[in-house]
Short mmCIF file of C-alpha atoms and ligand atoms in Angstrom, two decimals:
data_model
loop_
_atom_site.label_atom_id
_atom_site.label_comp_id
_atom_site.label_asym_id
_atom_site.label_seq_id
_atom_site.Cartn_x
_atom_site.Cartn_y
_atom_site.Cartn_z
CA UNK A 1 -77.73 84.89 -47.51
CA UNK A 2 -74.49 86.95 -47.52
CA UNK A 3 -74.02 88.45 -44.09
CA UNK A 4 -73.40 92.21 -43.76
CA UNK A 5 -70.39 93.36 -41.72
CA UNK A 6 -71.38 95.45 -38.62
CA UNK A 7 -69.94 98.90 -38.28
CA UNK A 8 -68.19 97.99 -35.05
CA UNK A 9 -66.58 94.89 -33.62
CA UNK A 10 -67.53 96.09 -30.03
CA UNK A 11 -69.84 98.72 -28.74
CA UNK A 12 -69.35 99.72 -25.12
CA UNK A 13 -72.22 101.48 -23.41
CA UNK A 14 -71.30 103.98 -20.73
CA UNK A 15 -68.08 105.73 -19.87
CA UNK A 16 -67.63 105.15 -16.20
CA UNK A 17 -64.99 102.93 -14.60
CA UNK A 18 -66.42 99.97 -16.57
CA UNK A 19 -66.56 101.56 -20.06
CA UNK A 20 -63.25 103.31 -19.79
CA UNK A 21 -61.58 100.18 -18.40
CA UNK A 22 -63.05 98.00 -21.24
CA UNK A 23 -61.94 100.53 -23.89
CA UNK A 24 -58.33 100.51 -22.50
CA UNK A 25 -58.31 96.70 -22.42
CA UNK A 26 -59.54 96.61 -26.06
CA UNK A 27 -56.88 99.03 -27.26
CA UNK A 28 -54.14 97.26 -25.36
CA UNK A 29 -55.02 93.99 -27.22
CA UNK A 30 -55.10 95.68 -30.55
CA UNK A 31 -58.84 96.09 -31.14
CA UNK A 32 -59.64 99.40 -32.88
CA UNK A 33 -63.06 98.94 -34.35
CA UNK A 34 -64.98 99.85 -31.23
CA UNK A 35 -66.78 102.84 -29.71
CA UNK A 36 -67.86 103.95 -26.34
CA UNK A 37 -71.55 105.14 -26.63
CA UNK A 38 -72.20 107.73 -23.91
CA UNK A 39 -75.56 109.57 -23.42
CA UNK A 40 -73.93 112.55 -21.65
CA UNK A 41 -71.48 115.07 -23.08
CA UNK A 42 -68.49 113.85 -21.15
CA UNK A 43 -67.08 110.74 -19.50
CA UNK A 44 -67.19 109.70 -15.90
CA UNK A 45 -70.38 107.77 -15.23
CA UNK A 46 -71.58 107.88 -11.65
CA UNK A 47 -68.62 110.23 -10.78
CA UNK A 48 -69.63 112.68 -13.40
CA UNK A 49 -73.39 112.60 -12.44
CA UNK A 50 -72.94 112.70 -8.70
CA UNK A 51 -71.47 116.00 -7.67
CA UNK A 52 -73.35 116.87 -4.63
CA UNK A 53 -71.51 118.71 -1.87
CA UNK A 54 -69.35 116.25 0.12
CA UNK A 55 -69.53 113.54 -2.53
CA UNK A 56 -66.80 111.06 -1.93
CA UNK A 57 -65.99 107.32 -2.04
CA UNK A 58 -66.03 105.07 0.91
CA UNK A 59 -63.32 102.87 -0.45
CA UNK A 60 -59.69 104.05 -0.17
CA UNK A 61 -58.23 105.89 -3.06
CA UNK A 62 -55.46 103.47 -3.88
CA UNK A 63 -57.87 100.56 -3.91
CA UNK A 64 -60.64 102.47 -5.75
CA UNK A 65 -58.43 102.82 -8.89
CA UNK A 66 -57.33 100.54 -11.74
CA UNK A 67 -54.64 98.07 -10.75
CA UNK A 68 -52.70 99.05 -13.94
CA UNK A 69 -52.78 102.81 -13.15
CA UNK A 70 -51.87 103.48 -9.73
CA UNK A 71 -51.52 107.10 -8.80
CA UNK A 72 -49.02 108.14 -6.08
CA UNK A 73 -50.79 111.58 -5.92
CA UNK A 74 -54.11 110.98 -4.20
CA UNK A 75 -54.72 113.95 -1.90
CA UNK A 76 -56.64 111.86 0.72
CA UNK A 77 -57.07 108.35 2.03
CA UNK A 78 -60.63 108.43 0.73
CA UNK A 79 -61.09 110.18 -2.65
CA UNK A 80 -63.54 112.89 -3.24
CA UNK A 81 -65.68 113.04 -6.39
CA UNK A 82 -63.63 115.75 -8.32
CA UNK A 83 -60.40 113.79 -7.78
CA UNK A 84 -61.97 110.48 -8.94
CA UNK A 85 -63.39 112.20 -12.04
CA UNK A 86 -60.05 113.74 -12.90
CA UNK A 87 -58.40 110.29 -12.38
CA UNK A 88 -60.78 108.87 -15.02
CA UNK A 89 -60.05 111.65 -17.39
CA UNK A 90 -56.37 111.02 -16.80
CA UNK A 91 -56.77 107.34 -17.59
CA UNK A 92 -58.71 107.99 -20.80
CA UNK A 93 -56.02 110.42 -21.99
CA UNK A 94 -53.03 108.39 -20.92
CA UNK A 95 -54.32 105.18 -22.50
CA UNK A 96 -55.51 106.87 -25.78
CA UNK A 97 -59.17 106.03 -25.61
CA UNK A 98 -60.53 109.53 -25.94
CA UNK A 99 -61.07 109.28 -29.77
CA UNK A 100 -63.34 106.24 -29.19
CA UNK A 101 -66.01 108.15 -27.22
CA UNK A 102 -69.27 109.02 -28.97
CA UNK A 103 -70.86 111.52 -26.58
CA UNK A 104 -74.61 112.32 -26.90
CA UNK A 105 -75.20 108.69 -28.02
CA UNK A 106 -77.74 107.67 -25.45
CA UNK A 107 -78.77 104.01 -26.20
CA UNK A 108 -82.58 103.80 -26.50
CA UNK A 109 -82.88 100.20 -27.42
CA UNK A 110 -80.86 97.39 -28.89
CA UNK A 111 -82.04 94.39 -30.91
CA UNK A 112 -80.14 91.19 -31.90
CA UNK A 113 -80.29 90.72 -35.65
CA UNK A 114 -80.40 86.87 -35.90
CA UNK A 115 -79.73 86.76 -39.65
CA UNK A 116 -76.63 88.96 -39.55
CA UNK A 117 -75.50 87.96 -36.03
CA UNK A 118 -74.97 91.37 -34.72
CA UNK A 119 -76.56 93.95 -32.48
CA UNK A 120 -78.57 96.81 -33.92
CA UNK A 121 -78.28 99.63 -31.38
CA UNK A 122 -80.77 102.58 -31.53
CA UNK A 123 -78.96 105.58 -30.22
CA UNK A 124 -80.03 109.26 -29.96
CA UNK A 125 -77.93 109.84 -33.14
CA UNK A 126 -79.30 106.89 -35.21
CA UNK A 127 -78.56 103.16 -35.63
CA UNK A 128 -75.21 101.71 -34.91
CA UNK A 129 -74.45 98.06 -35.57
CA UNK A 130 -71.89 96.03 -33.54
CA UNK A 131 -70.84 92.32 -33.39
CA UNK A 132 -70.56 92.52 -29.64
CA UNK A 133 -71.90 94.84 -26.98
CA UNK A 134 -70.41 95.45 -23.49
CA UNK A 135 -72.76 97.11 -21.15
CA UNK A 136 -71.08 99.47 -18.68
CA UNK A 137 -74.31 101.14 -17.82
CA UNK A 138 -73.76 100.95 -14.13
CA UNK A 139 -76.03 99.59 -11.54
CA UNK A 140 -76.96 102.79 -9.93
CA UNK A 141 -77.44 105.30 -12.75
CA UNK A 142 -81.23 105.82 -12.67
CA UNK A 143 -82.28 107.96 -9.75
CA UNK A 144 -85.40 107.04 -7.77
CA UNK A 145 -87.78 109.71 -6.52
CA UNK A 146 -90.68 108.24 -4.47
CA UNK A 147 -94.12 109.43 -5.51
CA UNK A 148 -95.45 111.57 -2.66
CA UNK A 149 -98.85 113.12 -2.86
CA UNK A 150 -98.69 116.81 -3.72
CA UNK A 151 -94.94 116.87 -4.55
CA UNK A 152 -95.72 118.59 -7.90
CA UNK A 153 -97.23 121.50 -6.02
CA UNK A 154 -93.96 122.35 -4.27
CA UNK A 155 -92.86 125.75 -5.36
CA UNK A 156 -89.19 125.75 -4.38
CA UNK A 157 -86.21 123.84 -5.78
CA UNK A 158 -86.67 120.09 -5.50
CA UNK A 159 -84.11 117.76 -6.91
CA UNK A 160 -82.44 114.33 -6.51
CA UNK A 161 -78.89 114.04 -5.10
CA UNK A 162 -77.74 112.68 -8.44
CA UNK A 163 -79.08 115.77 -10.20
CA UNK A 164 -77.73 118.35 -7.78
CA UNK A 165 -78.90 121.85 -8.76
CA UNK A 166 -75.84 124.00 -7.88
CA UNK A 167 -77.85 127.05 -9.14
CA UNK A 168 -80.33 126.66 -6.38
CA UNK A 169 -79.92 129.22 -3.57
CA UNK A 170 -79.82 126.98 -0.47
CA UNK A 171 -77.93 129.35 1.81
CA UNK A 172 -79.90 130.45 4.91
CA UNK A 173 -82.92 128.50 3.66
CA UNK A 174 -84.84 125.67 5.40
CA UNK A 175 -83.83 122.51 3.56
CA UNK A 176 -85.75 119.23 3.77
CA UNK A 177 -83.67 116.18 3.00
CA UNK A 178 -85.62 112.94 2.36
CA UNK A 179 -83.54 109.77 2.88
CA UNK A 180 -80.62 108.87 5.13
CA UNK A 181 -78.45 106.62 2.78
CA UNK A 182 -74.96 106.73 1.52
CA UNK A 183 -75.40 109.99 -0.39
CA UNK A 184 -77.39 111.93 2.25
CA UNK A 185 -74.98 111.27 5.10
CA UNK A 186 -72.28 112.95 2.92
CA UNK A 187 -74.24 116.03 1.85
CA UNK A 188 -76.32 116.64 5.04
CA UNK A 189 -73.21 117.85 6.95
CA UNK A 190 -72.36 120.22 4.04
CA UNK A 191 -75.94 121.59 3.90
CA UNK A 192 -75.82 122.15 7.77
CA UNK A 193 -72.88 124.45 7.19
CA UNK A 194 -74.96 126.91 4.97
CA UNK A 195 -78.59 126.38 5.77
CA UNK A 196 -80.80 128.15 8.30
CA UNK A 197 -82.39 124.77 9.10
CA UNK A 198 -82.01 121.27 7.84
CA UNK A 199 -84.90 118.86 8.33
CA UNK A 200 -83.82 115.25 7.72
CA UNK A 201 -86.58 112.77 7.05
CA UNK A 202 -85.41 109.38 8.05
CA UNK A 203 -87.28 106.16 7.29
CA UNK A 204 -84.63 103.76 8.60
CA UNK A 205 -81.45 104.68 10.51
CA UNK A 206 -78.27 103.49 8.84
CA UNK A 207 -75.44 101.83 10.68
CA UNK A 208 -72.50 104.29 10.63
CA UNK A 209 -68.84 103.56 11.40
CA UNK A 210 -65.97 106.08 11.71
CA UNK A 211 -64.09 106.89 8.49
CA UNK A 212 -60.40 106.56 8.80
CA UNK A 213 -59.87 109.53 6.41
CA UNK A 214 -56.93 111.91 6.36
CA UNK A 215 -54.96 113.89 3.88
CA UNK A 216 -52.05 112.06 2.26
CA UNK A 217 -48.97 114.21 2.75
CA UNK A 218 -46.08 114.88 0.42
CA UNK A 219 -44.03 112.38 2.27
CA UNK A 220 -46.37 109.52 1.34
CA UNK A 221 -46.63 110.72 -2.30
CA UNK A 222 -42.80 110.80 -2.55
CA UNK A 223 -42.52 107.35 -1.09
CA UNK A 224 -45.27 105.91 -3.42
CA UNK A 225 -43.67 107.69 -6.39
CA UNK A 226 -40.20 106.44 -5.72
CA UNK A 227 -41.14 102.96 -4.50
CA UNK A 228 -44.37 101.72 -6.33
CA UNK A 229 -44.02 98.48 -4.53
CA UNK A 230 -44.78 100.15 -1.16
CA UNK A 231 -48.08 101.51 -2.57
CA UNK A 232 -48.71 98.02 -4.09
CA UNK A 233 -48.17 96.41 -0.58
CA UNK A 234 -50.47 99.14 0.97
CA UNK A 235 -53.15 98.39 -1.68
CA UNK A 236 -52.88 94.67 -1.11
CA UNK A 237 -53.19 95.09 2.69
CA UNK A 238 -56.33 97.24 2.20
CA UNK A 239 -57.78 94.70 -0.26
CA UNK A 240 -57.37 91.84 2.27
CA UNK A 241 -58.59 93.88 5.21
CA UNK A 242 -61.76 94.63 3.19
CA UNK A 243 -62.09 90.92 2.23
CA UNK A 244 -61.98 90.02 5.89
CA UNK A 245 -65.02 92.26 6.34
CA UNK A 246 -67.07 90.03 4.16
CA UNK A 247 -67.00 87.23 6.81
CA UNK A 248 -69.93 88.76 8.68
CA UNK A 249 -71.80 89.30 5.46
CA UNK A 250 -71.51 85.88 3.89
CA UNK A 251 -70.25 83.36 6.50
CA UNK A 252 -72.19 84.14 9.60
CA UNK A 253 -74.13 87.38 10.28
CA UNK A 254 -73.49 86.82 14.02
CA UNK A 255 -69.93 88.08 13.33
CA UNK A 256 -71.42 91.47 12.83
CA UNK A 257 -72.03 91.80 16.53
CA UNK A 258 -68.54 93.18 17.31
CA UNK A 259 -68.82 95.78 14.57
CA UNK A 260 -72.23 96.71 15.86
CA UNK A 261 -70.77 97.32 19.38
CA UNK A 262 -68.16 99.61 17.74
CA UNK A 263 -70.76 101.54 15.81
CA UNK A 264 -72.92 101.86 18.95
CA UNK A 265 -69.98 103.24 20.97
CA UNK A 266 -69.26 105.66 18.07
CA UNK A 267 -72.90 106.86 18.12
CA UNK A 268 -72.85 107.19 21.87
CA UNK A 269 -69.75 109.28 21.84
CA UNK A 270 -70.98 111.49 19.05
CA UNK A 271 -74.65 111.88 20.17
CA UNK A 272 -74.96 112.42 23.95
CA UNK A 273 -78.69 113.36 23.55
CA UNK A 274 -80.36 110.01 24.47
CA UNK A 275 -83.67 110.66 22.67
CA UNK A 276 -81.89 111.62 19.37
CA UNK A 277 -79.52 108.64 19.79
CA UNK A 278 -82.55 106.32 20.08
CA UNK A 279 -83.83 107.53 16.84
CA UNK A 280 -80.42 107.07 15.09
CA UNK A 281 -80.00 103.53 16.46
CA UNK A 282 -80.65 100.86 13.86
CA UNK A 283 -82.85 97.92 14.68
CA UNK A 284 -81.58 95.44 12.19
CA UNK A 285 -78.33 93.47 11.80
CA UNK A 286 -75.49 95.52 10.62
CA UNK A 287 -74.59 94.87 7.01
CA UNK A 288 -78.25 93.97 6.01
CA UNK A 289 -78.24 97.39 4.41
CA UNK A 290 -75.07 99.08 3.14
CA UNK A 291 -72.77 100.04 6.14
CA UNK A 292 -71.89 103.75 5.99
CA UNK A 293 -68.80 105.64 7.12
CA UNK A 294 -68.78 109.13 8.22
CA UNK A 295 -67.18 111.40 10.89
CA UNK A 296 -69.35 114.35 10.05
CA UNK A 297 -72.89 112.97 9.99
CA UNK A 298 -73.62 112.49 13.70
CA UNK A 299 -71.99 115.84 14.74
CA UNK A 300 -74.25 117.54 12.05
CA UNK A 301 -77.28 115.85 13.51
CA UNK A 302 -76.29 117.25 16.93
CA UNK A 303 -76.37 120.85 15.56
CA UNK A 304 -79.27 122.88 16.98
CA UNK A 305 -80.46 123.95 13.57
CA UNK A 306 -80.67 120.32 12.28
CA UNK A 307 -83.71 118.16 13.07
CA UNK A 308 -84.23 114.41 12.52
CA UNK A 309 -87.83 113.73 11.67
CA UNK A 310 -88.84 110.10 11.81
CA UNK A 311 -92.46 110.35 11.13
CA UNK A 312 -93.41 109.30 7.60
CA UNK A 313 -94.31 111.89 4.94
CA UNK A 314 -98.02 112.17 4.21
CA UNK A 315 -97.86 114.79 1.57
CA UNK A 316 -96.01 117.77 0.22
CA UNK A 317 -97.63 121.24 -0.17
CA UNK A 318 -96.57 124.43 -1.91
CA UNK A 319 -94.00 125.29 0.76
CA UNK A 320 -94.26 122.61 3.37
CA UNK A 321 -94.11 118.98 4.13
CA UNK A 322 -96.94 117.29 6.09
CA UNK A 323 -96.00 114.24 8.17
CA UNK A 324 -98.24 111.21 8.80
CA UNK A 325 -98.73 112.51 12.37
CA UNK A 326 -100.22 115.65 10.93
CA UNK A 327 -97.20 117.92 11.63
CA UNK A 328 -96.63 120.64 9.00
CA UNK A 329 -93.08 121.75 8.49
CA UNK A 330 -92.14 124.68 6.27
CA UNK A 331 -89.42 124.05 3.74
CA UNK A 332 -87.80 126.26 1.02
CA UNK A 333 -86.27 123.29 -0.91
CA UNK A 334 -86.40 119.53 -0.99
CA UNK A 335 -83.52 117.28 -1.77
CA UNK A 336 -84.22 113.67 -2.38
CA UNK A 337 -81.45 111.40 -1.21
CA UNK A 338 -83.68 108.49 -1.99
CA UNK A 339 -81.36 106.32 -3.99
CA UNK A 340 -81.55 104.55 -7.32
CA UNK A 341 -83.81 102.18 -9.35
CA UNK A 342 -82.18 98.77 -8.91
CA UNK A 343 -85.21 96.66 -9.70
CA UNK A 344 -84.90 97.74 -13.30
CA UNK A 345 -81.20 97.98 -13.75
CA UNK A 346 -81.30 98.25 -17.58
CA UNK A 347 -81.75 101.81 -18.92
CA UNK A 348 -82.77 100.53 -22.25
CA UNK A 349 -84.69 97.79 -23.99
CA UNK A 350 -82.72 94.84 -25.00
CA UNK A 351 -84.27 92.43 -27.48
CA UNK A 352 -82.48 89.22 -27.93
CA UNK A 353 -83.12 85.96 -29.76
CA UNK A 354 -86.77 85.18 -30.68
CA UNK A 355 -87.83 88.70 -29.68
CA UNK A 356 -87.12 88.09 -25.99
CA UNK A 357 -87.01 91.28 -23.89
CA UNK A 358 -84.26 91.22 -21.33
CA UNK A 359 -85.88 94.11 -19.46
CA UNK A 360 -89.21 92.29 -19.10
CA UNK A 361 -87.54 89.02 -18.09
CA UNK A 362 -85.45 90.68 -15.41
CA UNK A 363 -88.40 92.67 -14.12
CA UNK A 364 -90.54 89.52 -13.87
CA UNK A 365 -88.02 87.19 -12.21
CA UNK A 366 -85.14 89.43 -11.15
CA UNK A 367 -81.93 90.09 -13.10
CA UNK A 368 -79.81 87.01 -13.78
CA UNK A 369 -76.73 86.22 -15.76
CA UNK A 370 -73.97 83.64 -15.86
CA UNK A 371 -71.32 84.95 -13.51
CA UNK A 372 -73.15 88.28 -13.82
CA UNK A 373 -71.64 88.58 -17.25
CA UNK A 374 -73.90 87.05 -19.93
CA UNK A 375 -77.48 85.89 -20.27
CA UNK A 376 -78.84 83.00 -22.44
CA UNK A 377 -80.82 84.27 -25.39
CA UNK A 378 -78.65 87.32 -25.63
CA UNK A 379 -75.54 86.38 -27.65
CA UNK A 380 -72.46 88.58 -27.81
CA UNK A 381 -73.61 90.71 -24.92
CA UNK A 382 -71.60 91.23 -21.77
CA UNK A 383 -72.50 93.12 -18.62
CA UNK A 384 -69.98 94.87 -16.40
CA UNK A 385 -71.34 95.27 -12.88
CA UNK A 386 -74.14 92.94 -14.00
CA UNK A 387 -76.54 90.97 -11.78
CA UNK A 388 -75.16 89.65 -8.50
CA UNK A 389 -71.85 91.16 -8.77
CA UNK A 390 -72.27 94.23 -6.48
CA UNK A 391 -70.25 94.48 -3.19
CA UNK A 392 -70.85 95.75 0.30
CA UNK A 393 -67.27 95.25 1.47
CA UNK A 394 -64.62 95.90 -1.12
CA UNK A 395 -63.68 97.80 -4.27
CA UNK A 396 -66.02 97.56 -7.25
CA UNK A 397 -63.13 98.27 -9.46
CA UNK A 398 -61.57 94.94 -8.68
CA UNK A 399 -64.84 93.20 -9.79
CA UNK A 400 -64.98 95.35 -12.95
CA UNK A 401 -61.33 94.44 -13.87
CA UNK A 402 -62.00 90.73 -13.43
CA UNK A 403 -65.12 91.01 -15.62
CA UNK A 404 -63.16 92.97 -18.25
CA UNK A 405 -60.71 90.18 -18.26
CA UNK A 406 -63.36 87.58 -18.85
CA UNK A 407 -65.09 89.59 -21.55
CA UNK A 408 -61.68 90.02 -23.32
CA UNK A 409 -61.25 86.27 -23.31
CA UNK A 410 -64.76 85.88 -24.90
CA UNK A 411 -63.87 88.34 -27.58
CA UNK A 412 -60.40 86.82 -28.16
CA UNK A 413 -62.14 83.40 -28.57
CA UNK A 414 -64.63 84.91 -31.10
CA UNK A 415 -61.77 86.43 -33.07
CA UNK A 416 -59.52 83.38 -32.93
CA UNK A 417 -62.35 80.92 -34.14
CA UNK A 418 -63.91 83.38 -36.44
CA UNK A 419 -67.17 83.19 -34.47
CA UNK A 420 -70.27 85.15 -35.43
CA UNK A 421 -71.82 84.58 -32.09
CA UNK A 422 -71.20 83.27 -28.56
CA UNK A 423 -74.15 82.62 -26.23
CA UNK A 424 -74.05 81.21 -22.69
CA UNK A 425 -75.81 77.85 -22.37
CA UNK A 426 -79.01 77.89 -20.40
CA UNK A 427 -77.80 74.97 -18.19
CA UNK A 428 -74.49 76.80 -17.39
CA UNK A 429 -76.38 79.89 -16.37
CA UNK A 430 -78.95 77.96 -14.34
CA UNK A 431 -76.28 75.98 -12.47
CA UNK A 432 -74.23 79.00 -11.54
CA UNK A 433 -77.23 80.88 -10.37
CA UNK A 434 -78.65 77.96 -8.43
CA UNK A 435 -75.42 77.79 -6.43
CA UNK A 436 -75.25 81.59 -6.03
CA UNK A 437 -78.90 81.86 -4.85
CA UNK A 438 -78.43 78.96 -2.39
CA UNK A 439 -75.46 80.65 -0.98
CA UNK A 440 -77.13 84.11 -0.77
CA UNK A 441 -79.92 82.85 1.54
CA UNK A 442 -77.33 82.48 4.28
CA UNK A 443 -76.04 86.03 3.95
CA UNK A 444 -76.71 89.06 6.19
CA UNK A 445 -78.58 90.77 3.39
CA UNK A 446 -81.45 88.24 3.74
CA UNK A 447 -81.94 88.80 7.48
CA UNK A 448 -85.13 90.81 7.02
CA UNK A 449 -84.36 94.50 6.55
CA UNK A 450 -85.69 96.51 3.64
CA UNK A 451 -82.91 97.33 1.22
CA UNK A 452 -82.26 97.97 -2.42
CA UNK A 453 -80.25 94.79 -2.48
CA UNK A 454 -83.41 92.66 -2.29
CA UNK A 455 -86.54 92.67 -4.31
CA UNK A 456 -90.03 92.61 -2.83
CA UNK A 457 -90.23 88.88 -3.72
CA UNK A 458 -87.11 88.29 -1.55
CA UNK A 459 -84.74 87.61 -4.47
CA UNK A 460 -81.32 89.18 -4.19
CA UNK A 461 -80.17 90.02 -7.77
CA UNK A 462 -77.63 92.63 -6.82
CA UNK A 463 -74.88 91.33 -4.64
CA UNK A 464 -72.13 88.76 -4.91
CA UNK A 465 -72.40 86.30 -1.99
CA UNK A 466 -68.71 85.70 -1.71
CA UNK A 467 -65.29 87.20 -1.42
CA UNK A 468 -63.84 89.25 -4.33
CA UNK A 469 -60.95 86.78 -4.69
CA UNK A 470 -63.48 83.97 -5.21
CA UNK A 471 -65.10 85.85 -7.96
CA UNK A 472 -61.77 86.55 -9.52
CA UNK A 473 -60.94 82.86 -9.51
CA UNK A 474 -64.36 82.03 -11.02
CA UNK A 475 -63.85 84.32 -13.94
CA UNK A 476 -60.21 83.93 -14.48
CA UNK A 477 -60.47 81.38 -17.29
CA UNK A 478 -63.53 81.34 -19.57
CA UNK A 479 -64.72 77.84 -20.18
CA UNK A 480 -65.85 77.59 -23.87
CA UNK A 481 -67.97 74.66 -22.88
CA UNK A 482 -70.31 77.04 -21.12
CA UNK A 483 -71.27 78.68 -24.46
CA UNK A 484 -72.89 77.90 -27.72
CA UNK A 485 -70.37 78.95 -30.35
CA UNK A 486 -71.68 79.67 -33.86
CA UNK A 487 -69.50 80.45 -36.92
CA UNK A 488 -72.46 81.94 -38.77
CA UNK A 489 -76.09 82.52 -37.74
CA UNK A 490 -77.62 79.25 -36.89
CA UNK A 491 -74.56 76.86 -37.33
CA UNK A 492 -72.58 75.60 -34.35
CA UNK A 493 -68.84 76.03 -34.42
P1 NAP B 501 -79.60 104.57 -0.59
O1 NAP B 501 -78.37 104.34 0.15
O2 NAP B 501 -80.41 103.62 -1.24
O3 NAP B 501 -80.48 105.53 0.40
C1 NAP B 501 -81.79 105.93 0.03
C2 NAP B 501 -82.43 106.51 1.25
O4 NAP B 501 -83.73 107.01 0.87
C3 NAP B 501 -82.73 105.50 2.42
O5 NAP B 501 -82.51 106.19 3.57
C4 NAP B 501 -84.14 105.15 2.13
O6 NAP B 501 -84.78 104.66 3.31
C5 NAP B 501 -84.74 106.43 1.69
N1 NAP B 501 -85.90 106.37 1.03
C6 NAP B 501 -86.07 105.71 -0.22
N2 NAP B 501 -87.35 105.75 -0.56
C7 NAP B 501 -88.06 106.44 0.41
C8 NAP B 501 -89.37 106.83 0.56
N3 NAP B 501 -90.30 106.49 -0.24
N4 NAP B 501 -89.67 107.60 1.70
C9 NAP B 501 -88.71 107.85 2.64
N5 NAP B 501 -87.36 107.49 2.49
C10 NAP B 501 -87.06 106.78 1.41
O7 NAP B 501 -79.35 105.67 -1.72
P2 NAP B 501 -77.97 106.58 -1.96
O8 NAP B 501 -77.72 107.31 -0.70
O9 NAP B 501 -78.19 107.48 -3.21
O10 NAP B 501 -76.92 105.52 -2.23
C11 NAP B 501 -77.17 104.56 -3.30
C12 NAP B 501 -75.96 103.67 -3.29
O11 NAP B 501 -74.97 104.43 -4.04
C13 NAP B 501 -75.36 103.26 -2.03
O12 NAP B 501 -75.89 102.07 -1.44
C14 NAP B 501 -73.96 102.97 -2.58
O13 NAP B 501 -73.90 101.65 -3.11
C15 NAP B 501 -73.77 104.03 -3.62
N6 NAP B 501 -73.01 105.14 -3.03
C16 NAP B 501 -71.74 104.90 -2.71
C17 NAP B 501 -70.98 105.91 -2.18
C18 NAP B 501 -69.58 105.55 -1.90
O14 NAP B 501 -69.07 106.24 -1.16
N7 NAP B 501 -69.03 104.51 -2.50
C19 NAP B 501 -71.56 107.16 -1.90
C20 NAP B 501 -72.82 107.37 -2.28
C21 NAP B 501 -73.60 106.36 -2.78
P3 NAP B 501 -84.83 103.14 3.74
O15 NAP B 501 -83.45 102.92 4.23
O16 NAP B 501 -85.87 102.96 4.73
O17 NAP B 501 -85.11 102.47 2.43
#
């Protein structure tokens, strides 16, 4: 049978750090038959969607940016959401990828066409065919709102932190916040500035360390602009400092004891009230859940109009929350800082060879891919920020860039050899994952706390149990022997 040509060589899904970086890499290497499919009306991924008050990154600006596009003009050590979003717009503009975005193209499903050896992608705007697909969907793009009895009865504004309703009138109101994770500890201090009362419903107290944040002055900007090697050296220093933090995560959780002491001293200084301090003191090893950094959260919790409630929530009424201890607290608005769905990291159905559903497989046994990048049974498909490539200690942008480099090698191999498909071998995937899962059992994440890193069956399908430099080494050179290469559907190259 004569094979049809797909519309695109490469379809990228999502326009966050992953999608934009991938588009830039393709263009740099002369690929032009590609598109970035984006469900929203503008680029930015998580930094477009999360615009809650106080939204910021907990990785320093010069590290949380592409290695090839260092800006000397960051306004702070730790970037805030508007500045990161405008950095992403700047990169898309500067590297000429804007014409490749197709906004309003949410991907509903995609199916591997075995006969044609390409992907049929069902989008909000109809079908698109592509030889290869690069998923930049992001690991934390689908908000999770727990089902609480009666929540549909609540009459006031109720929204998730990733869908912040800036139109809701929150000033001088009683605001209930559910959850005390990375997002909540950033917006609770902001709410405390405007609300009459803030009720913070905590299930598990997070470990919190001070944030070494400060404005970057004109002097630093001038030095960075005039001497990029100084900025480069600073970036390297920050990278290796963060790498050293992984020791307690992946080598020996006992190493965390020192950092725990620091955090407890920080808590003690910030919260003199012993009863409140007890409620804010974590009872699990630091690092088991994501370590948070904030200078504002504890002072906000000390404010007289902010209350920390540790009783579970039994139900929600029209204008109140009822705790499991039977206490009824009035609330004008509810804000869910309850995180994201990580058990089901795919936001669309992916049907590979022989009708296999990636979503169903990942739900059943946990997400898995060779080096987090490709899964057997699903040819010509690459994941950025895929399974077991998340970090708790360093910049995800470094991981994304390493993954883009590997994906570019795969695409270059396909082009050089005239391949129709490239599919990771089952044994390569099994071996790399067996090693990874063996290593992960010794990490701090498996020490018994409840976190979104670990599934209910105990499998950790989210984090990379190593240093970033180890991952970079691992994906530096793609080994063609790890793949089945086919010149045309069915035939091995
Ligand atoms: P999160 O850290 O997962 O926190 C969710 C919070 O909601 C936790 O306190 C959790 O309690 C609570 N919760 C969940 N379900 C609940 C329920 N049924 N009842 C009561 N409480 C419930 O979510 P997030 O704050 O949105 O952050 C998610 C991730 O986004 C972070 O881990 C981080 O990777 C990323 N993030 C990063 C930054 C950054 O600066 N780089 C900023 C924001 C977010 P338990 O702890 O008991 O589960």
